[in-house]
Amino acid sequence: MAVERTLSIIKPGAVAKNLIGKIITRFEEEGLQIIAARMIHLTPEQAQAFYAVHRERPFYPELVAYMTESPIIALVLEGENAIARNRDLMGATDPSKAMPGTIRGDFAKSITRNTVHGSDAPETAATEIAFFFSQADLCPRAC
Ligand code: GDP
């Protein structure tokens, strides 16, 4: 297994409900290291660009509206197999199908308001990390 980096977003509804600490605790207790963190209130243009892969989908306007309603926390998580481990912690995209004990299973309200984002592959992780962070923003523990 390789050490990977993945982008996590704590979405607006979770930030608004003071769930930042509870969600970050799940990452840390899993042994993933937070090597970058940033709070940002996305503009519509930024949210559209981040989710551009979904621009033809019917839920795209609702997704962009949700992601811009209040600030998010963007995080870079690092660890062995971090991409899949973060996806396991997150649970299924649709919270009604997410297992109890997962972040979405425990905190999410709907498929749009589903608490967290996590990269799904090494290529998307690299692109998504670069969307929010420069190389100088990343602070791996070995530094
Ligand atoms: P993820 O990787 O689990 O976040 O899922 P996707 O990359 O497929 O979708 C991105 C985001 O779009 C999801 O986290 C949801 O917030 C939203 N989304 C995906 N599929 C649907 C859907 O069928 N309906 C609605 N309303 N939103 C969706």
PDB file of C-alpha atoms and ligand atoms in Angstrom:
ATOM      1  CA  MET A   1       0.000   0.000   0.000  1.00  0.00           C
ATOM      2  CA  ALA A   2       1.179   3.475  -0.840  1.00  0.00           C
ATOM      3  CA  VAL A   3       1.037   6.648   1.175  1.00  0.00           C
ATOM      4  CA  GLU A   4      -1.623   8.775  -0.504  1.00  0.00           C
ATOM      5  CA  ARG A   5      -3.061  12.249  -0.156  1.00  0.00           C
ATOM      6  CA  THR A   6      -6.752  12.978  -0.603  1.00  0.00           C
ATOM      7  CA  LEU A   7      -8.944  16.047  -0.505  1.00  0.00           C
ATOM      8  CA  SER A   8     -11.708  16.171   2.074  1.00  0.00           C
ATOM      9  CA  ILE A   9     -14.344  18.887   2.239  1.00  0.00           C
ATOM     10  CA  ILE A  10     -16.531  19.443   5.269  1.00  0.00           C
ATOM     11  CA  LYS A  11     -19.571  20.804   3.455  1.00  0.00           C
ATOM     12  CA  PRO A  12     -21.552  23.941   4.432  1.00  0.00           C
ATOM     13  CA  GLY A  13     -24.302  22.251   6.441  1.00  0.00           C
ATOM     14  CA  ALA A  14     -21.799  20.434   8.641  1.00  0.00           C
ATOM     15  CA  VAL A  15     -19.727  23.570   9.254  1.00  0.00           C
ATOM     16  CA  ALA A  16     -22.929  25.477  10.084  1.00  0.00           C
ATOM     17  CA  LYS A  17     -23.907  22.799  12.611  1.00  0.00           C
ATOM     18  CA  ASN A  18     -20.544  22.943  14.445  1.00  0.00           C
ATOM     19  CA  LEU A  19     -19.569  19.452  13.304  1.00  0.00           C
ATOM     20  CA  ILE A  20     -16.023  20.386  12.221  1.00  0.00           C
ATOM     21  CA  GLY A  21     -14.389  18.919  15.312  1.00  0.00           C
ATOM     22  CA  LYS A  22     -16.421  15.717  15.332  1.00  0.00           C
ATOM     23  CA  ILE A  23     -15.595  15.048  11.676  1.00  0.00           C
ATOM     24  CA  ILE A  24     -11.897  15.875  12.019  1.00  0.00           C
ATOM     25  CA  THR A  25     -11.738  13.571  15.045  1.00  0.00           C
ATOM     26  CA  ARG A  26     -12.877  10.686  12.842  1.00  0.00           C
ATOM     27  CA  PHE A  27     -10.004  11.311  10.445  1.00  0.00           C
ATOM     28  CA  GLU A  28      -7.456  11.562  13.252  1.00  0.00           C
ATOM     29  CA  GLU A  29      -8.753   8.518  15.115  1.00  0.00           C
ATOM     30  CA  GLU A  30      -8.482   6.543  11.868  1.00  0.00           C
ATOM     31  CA  GLY A  31      -4.810   7.531  11.790  1.00  0.00           C
ATOM     32  CA  LEU A  32      -5.048   9.881   8.813  1.00  0.00           C
ATOM     33  CA  GLN A  33      -2.949  13.013   9.187  1.00  0.00           C
ATOM     34  CA  ILE A  34      -4.280  16.457   8.307  1.00  0.00           C
ATOM     35  CA  ILE A  35      -1.471  18.110   6.367  1.00  0.00           C
ATOM     36  CA  ALA A  36      -3.426  21.192   5.186  1.00  0.00           C
ATOM     37  CA  ALA A  37      -6.624  22.963   6.229  1.00  0.00           C
ATOM     38  CA  ARG A  38      -8.491  25.992   4.940  1.00  0.00           C
ATOM     39  CA  MET A  39     -11.897  27.614   5.518  1.00  0.00           C
ATOM     40  CA  ILE A  40     -13.392  29.226   2.422  1.00  0.00           C
ATOM     41  CA  HIS A  41     -16.802  30.494   1.330  1.00  0.00           C
ATOM     42  CA  LEU A  42     -16.938  29.287  -2.272  1.00  0.00           C
ATOM     43  CA  THR A  43     -18.234  31.587  -4.993  1.00  0.00           C
ATOM     44  CA  PRO A  44     -20.704  30.116  -7.499  1.00  0.00           C
ATOM     45  CA  GLU A  45     -17.922  30.113 -10.095  1.00  0.00           C
ATOM     46  CA  GLN A  46     -15.611  28.140  -7.786  1.00  0.00           C
ATOM     47  CA  ALA A  47     -18.297  25.592  -6.890  1.00  0.00           C
ATOM     48  CA  GLN A  48     -19.257  25.191 -10.556  1.00  0.00           C
ATOM     49  CA  ALA A  49     -15.611  24.604 -11.449  1.00  0.00           C
ATOM     50  CA  PHE A  50     -14.997  22.142  -8.622  1.00  0.00           C
ATOM     51  CA  TYR A  51     -18.028  20.047  -9.614  1.00  0.00           C
ATOM     52  CA  ALA A  52     -17.688  20.628 -13.378  1.00  0.00           C
ATOM     53  CA  VAL A  53     -17.771  16.860 -13.997  1.00  0.00           C
ATOM     54  CA  HIS A  54     -21.433  16.940 -12.900  1.00  0.00           C
ATOM     55  CA  ARG A  55     -22.487  19.997 -14.948  1.00  0.00           C
ATOM     56  CA  GLU A  56     -24.917  18.044 -17.138  1.00  0.00           C
ATOM     57  CA  ARG A  57     -26.590  16.303 -14.186  1.00  0.00           C
ATOM     58  CA  PRO A  58     -30.032  17.471 -13.008  1.00  0.00           C
ATOM     59  CA  PHE A  59     -28.797  17.988  -9.443  1.00  0.00           C
ATOM     60  CA  TYR A  60     -25.927  20.331 -10.469  1.00  0.00           C
ATOM     61  CA  PRO A  61     -27.700  23.664  -9.715  1.00  0.00           C
ATOM     62  CA  GLU A  62     -28.827  22.384  -6.302  1.00  0.00           C
ATOM     63  CA  LEU A  63     -25.323  21.098  -5.558  1.00  0.00           C
ATOM     64  CA  VAL A  64     -23.735  24.446  -6.481  1.00  0.00           C
ATOM     65  CA  ALA A  65     -26.337  26.338  -4.416  1.00  0.00           C
ATOM     66  CA  TYR A  66     -25.632  24.138  -1.398  1.00  0.00           C
ATOM     67  CA  MET A  67     -21.852  24.366  -1.693  1.00  0.00           C
ATOM     68  CA  THR A  68     -22.021  28.182  -1.759  1.00  0.00           C
ATOM     69  CA  GLU A  69     -24.544  28.779   1.020  1.00  0.00           C
ATOM     70  CA  SER A  70     -21.915  29.167   3.760  1.00  0.00           C
ATOM     71  CA  PRO A  71     -18.226  28.352   4.374  1.00  0.00           C
ATOM     72  CA  ILE A  72     -16.614  24.971   3.904  1.00  0.00           C
ATOM     73  CA  ILE A  73     -13.451  23.434   5.348  1.00  0.00           C
ATOM     74  CA  ALA A  74     -11.044  21.975   2.808  1.00  0.00           C
ATOM     75  CA  LEU A  75      -8.533  19.459   4.189  1.00  0.00           C
ATOM     76  CA  VAL A  76      -5.713  17.375   2.802  1.00  0.00           C
ATOM     77  CA  LEU A  77      -5.512  13.968   4.492  1.00  0.00           C
ATOM     78  CA  GLU A  78      -2.380  11.849   4.219  1.00  0.00           C
ATOM     79  CA  GLY A  79      -1.796   8.195   5.044  1.00  0.00           C
ATOM     80  CA  GLU A  80      -1.498   4.667   3.707  1.00  0.00           C
ATOM     81  CA  ASN A  81      -4.378   4.065   1.280  1.00  0.00           C
ATOM     82  CA  ALA A  82      -5.856   7.413   2.369  1.00  0.00           C
ATOM     83  CA  ILE A  83      -8.272   7.760  -0.565  1.00  0.00           C
ATOM     84  CA  ALA A  84     -10.163   4.522   0.097  1.00  0.00           C
ATOM     85  CA  ARG A  85      -9.931   4.855   3.877  1.00  0.00           C
ATOM     86  CA  ASN A  86     -11.484   8.311   3.717  1.00  0.00           C
ATOM     87  CA  ARG A  87     -14.249   7.006   1.418  1.00  0.00           C
ATOM     88  CA  ASP A  88     -14.918   4.233   3.958  1.00  0.00           C
ATOM     89  CA  LEU A  89     -15.151   6.780   6.777  1.00  0.00           C
ATOM     90  CA  MET A  90     -17.531   8.929   4.677  1.00  0.00           C
ATOM     91  CA  GLY A  91     -20.046   6.207   3.797  1.00  0.00           C
ATOM     92  CA  ALA A  92     -22.346   6.049   0.772  1.00  0.00           C
ATOM     93  CA  THR A  93     -23.156   9.194  -1.229  1.00  0.00           C
ATOM     94  CA  ASP A  94     -26.845   8.808  -0.369  1.00  0.00           C
ATOM     95  CA  PRO A  95     -27.034   8.974   3.446  1.00  0.00           C
ATOM     96  CA  SER A  96     -30.132   6.758   3.482  1.00  0.00           C
ATOM     97  CA  LYS A  97     -27.791   4.020   2.208  1.00  0.00           C
ATOM     98  CA  ALA A  98     -24.816   4.944   4.401  1.00  0.00           C
ATOM     99  CA  MET A  99     -23.968   2.617   7.277  1.00  0.00           C
ATOM    100  CA  PRO A 100     -24.332   3.834  10.877  1.00  0.00           C
ATOM    101  CA  GLY A 101     -20.893   4.775  12.142  1.00  0.00           C
ATOM    102  CA  THR A 102     -19.937   6.468   8.882  1.00  0.00           C
ATOM    103  CA  ILE A 103     -19.843  10.264   8.721  1.00  0.00           C
ATOM    104  CA  ARG A 104     -22.731  10.461   6.268  1.00  0.00           C
ATOM    105  CA  GLY A 105     -24.646   7.709   8.054  1.00  0.00           C
ATOM    106  CA  ASP A 106     -24.412   9.609  11.328  1.00  0.00           C
ATOM    107  CA  PHE A 107     -24.681  13.269  10.260  1.00  0.00           C
ATOM    108  CA  ALA A 108     -26.046  13.707   6.705  1.00  0.00           C
ATOM    109  CA  LYS A 109     -29.564  14.870   5.983  1.00  0.00           C
ATOM    110  CA  SER A 110     -29.946  14.186   2.240  1.00  0.00           C
ATOM    111  CA  ILE A 111     -27.960  13.250  -0.849  1.00  0.00           C
ATOM    112  CA  THR A 112     -27.304  16.935  -1.566  1.00  0.00           C
ATOM    113  CA  ARG A 113     -26.604  17.863   2.052  1.00  0.00           C
ATOM    114  CA  ASN A 114     -24.349  14.886   2.621  1.00  0.00           C
ATOM    115  CA  THR A 115     -21.797  16.421   5.018  1.00  0.00           C
ATOM    116  CA  VAL A 116     -18.480  15.620   3.336  1.00  0.00           C
ATOM    117  CA  HIS A 117     -16.673  15.283   0.028  1.00  0.00           C
ATOM    118  CA  GLY A 118     -13.723  12.969  -0.564  1.00  0.00           C
ATOM    119  CA  SER A 119     -11.602  12.377  -3.650  1.00  0.00           C
ATOM    120  CA  ASP A 120     -12.307   9.060  -5.380  1.00  0.00           C
ATOM    121  CA  ALA A 121      -8.995   8.275  -7.141  1.00  0.00           C
ATOM    122  CA  PRO A 122      -5.340   9.389  -7.179  1.00  0.00           C
ATOM    123  CA  GLU A 123      -5.828  11.556 -10.289  1.00  0.00           C
ATOM    124  CA  THR A 124      -8.870  13.383  -8.914  1.00  0.00           C
ATOM    125  CA  ALA A 125      -7.146  13.740  -5.528  1.00  0.00           C
ATOM    126  CA  ALA A 126      -4.202  15.531  -7.159  1.00  0.00           C
ATOM    127  CA  THR A 127      -6.494  17.852  -9.151  1.00  0.00           C
ATOM    128  CA  GLU A 128      -8.765  18.568  -6.184  1.00  0.00           C
ATOM    129  CA  ILE A 129      -5.877  19.241  -3.779  1.00  0.00           C
ATOM    130  CA  ALA A 130      -4.408  21.694  -6.301  1.00  0.00           C
ATOM    131  CA  PHE A 131      -7.813  23.407  -6.548  1.00  0.00           C
ATOM    132  CA  PHE A 132      -7.497  24.583  -2.929  1.00  0.00           C
ATOM    133  CA  PHE A 133      -3.832  24.368  -1.988  1.00  0.00           C
ATOM    134  CA  SER A 134      -0.395  25.215  -3.345  1.00  0.00           C
ATOM    135  CA  GLN A 135       2.521  22.874  -2.716  1.00  0.00           C
ATOM    136  CA  ALA A 136       3.787  25.256  -0.013  1.00  0.00           C
ATOM    137  CA  ASP A 137       0.506  24.883   1.911  1.00  0.00           C
ATOM    138  CA  LEU A 138       1.090  21.161   2.479  1.00  0.00           C
ATOM    139  CA  CYS A 139       2.779  20.277   5.773  1.00  0.00           C
ATOM    140  CA  PRO A 140       3.552  16.553   5.927  1.00  0.00           C
ATOM    141  CA  ARG A 141       4.878  15.539   9.372  1.00  0.00           C
ATOM    142  CA  ALA A 142       8.226  14.448   7.985  1.00  0.00           C
ATOM    143  CA  CYS A 143       9.058  18.086   7.126  1.00  0.00           C
TER     144      CYS A 143
HETATM  145  P1  GDP B   1     -19.399  11.513  -3.859  1.00  0.00           P
HETATM  146  O1  GDP B   1     -18.051  11.252  -4.469  1.00  0.00           O
HETATM  147  O2  GDP B   1     -19.852  10.396  -2.931  1.00  0.00           O
HETATM  148  O3  GDP B   1     -19.508  12.868  -3.193  1.00  0.00           O
HETATM  149  O4  GDP B   1     -20.466  11.497  -5.052  1.00  0.00           O
HETATM  150  P2  GDP B   1     -20.428  12.092  -6.533  1.00  0.00           P
HETATM  151  O5  GDP B   1     -19.058  12.552  -6.913  1.00  0.00           O
HETATM  152  O6  GDP B   1     -21.101  11.120  -7.426  1.00  0.00           O
HETATM  153  O7  GDP B   1     -21.386  13.368  -6.450  1.00  0.00           O
HETATM  154  C1  GDP B   1     -20.924  14.602  -5.955  1.00  0.00           C
HETATM  155  C2  GDP B   1     -22.010  15.164  -5.065  1.00  0.00           C
HETATM  156  O8  GDP B   1     -23.156  15.451  -5.859  1.00  0.00           O
HETATM  157  C3  GDP B   1     -22.506  14.214  -3.987  1.00  0.00           C
HETATM  158  O9  GDP B   1     -21.717  14.210  -2.827  1.00  0.00           O
HETATM  159  C4  GDP B   1     -23.892  14.744  -3.726  1.00  0.00           C
HETATM  160  O10 GDP B   1     -23.839  15.872  -2.868  1.00  0.00           O
HETATM  161  C5  GDP B   1     -24.336  15.197  -5.117  1.00  0.00           C
HETATM  162  N1  GDP B   1     -25.089  14.134  -5.800  1.00  0.00           N
HETATM  163  C6  GDP B   1     -24.612  13.007  -6.401  1.00  0.00           C
HETATM  164  N2  GDP B   1     -25.596  12.263  -6.917  1.00  0.00           N
HETATM  165  C7  GDP B   1     -26.739  12.939  -6.652  1.00  0.00           C
HETATM  166  C8  GDP B   1     -28.123  12.691  -6.946  1.00  0.00           C
HETATM  167  O11 GDP B   1     -28.501  11.691  -7.561  1.00  0.00           O
HETATM  168  N3  GDP B   1     -29.028  13.634  -6.499  1.00  0.00           N
HETATM  169  C9  GDP B   1     -28.649  14.749  -5.823  1.00  0.00           C
HETATM  170  N4  GDP B   1     -29.600  15.624  -5.421  1.00  0.00           N
HETATM  171  N5  GDP B   1     -27.355  15.018  -5.535  1.00  0.00           N
HETATM  172  C10 GDP B   1     -26.418  14.117  -5.939  1.00  0.00           C
END
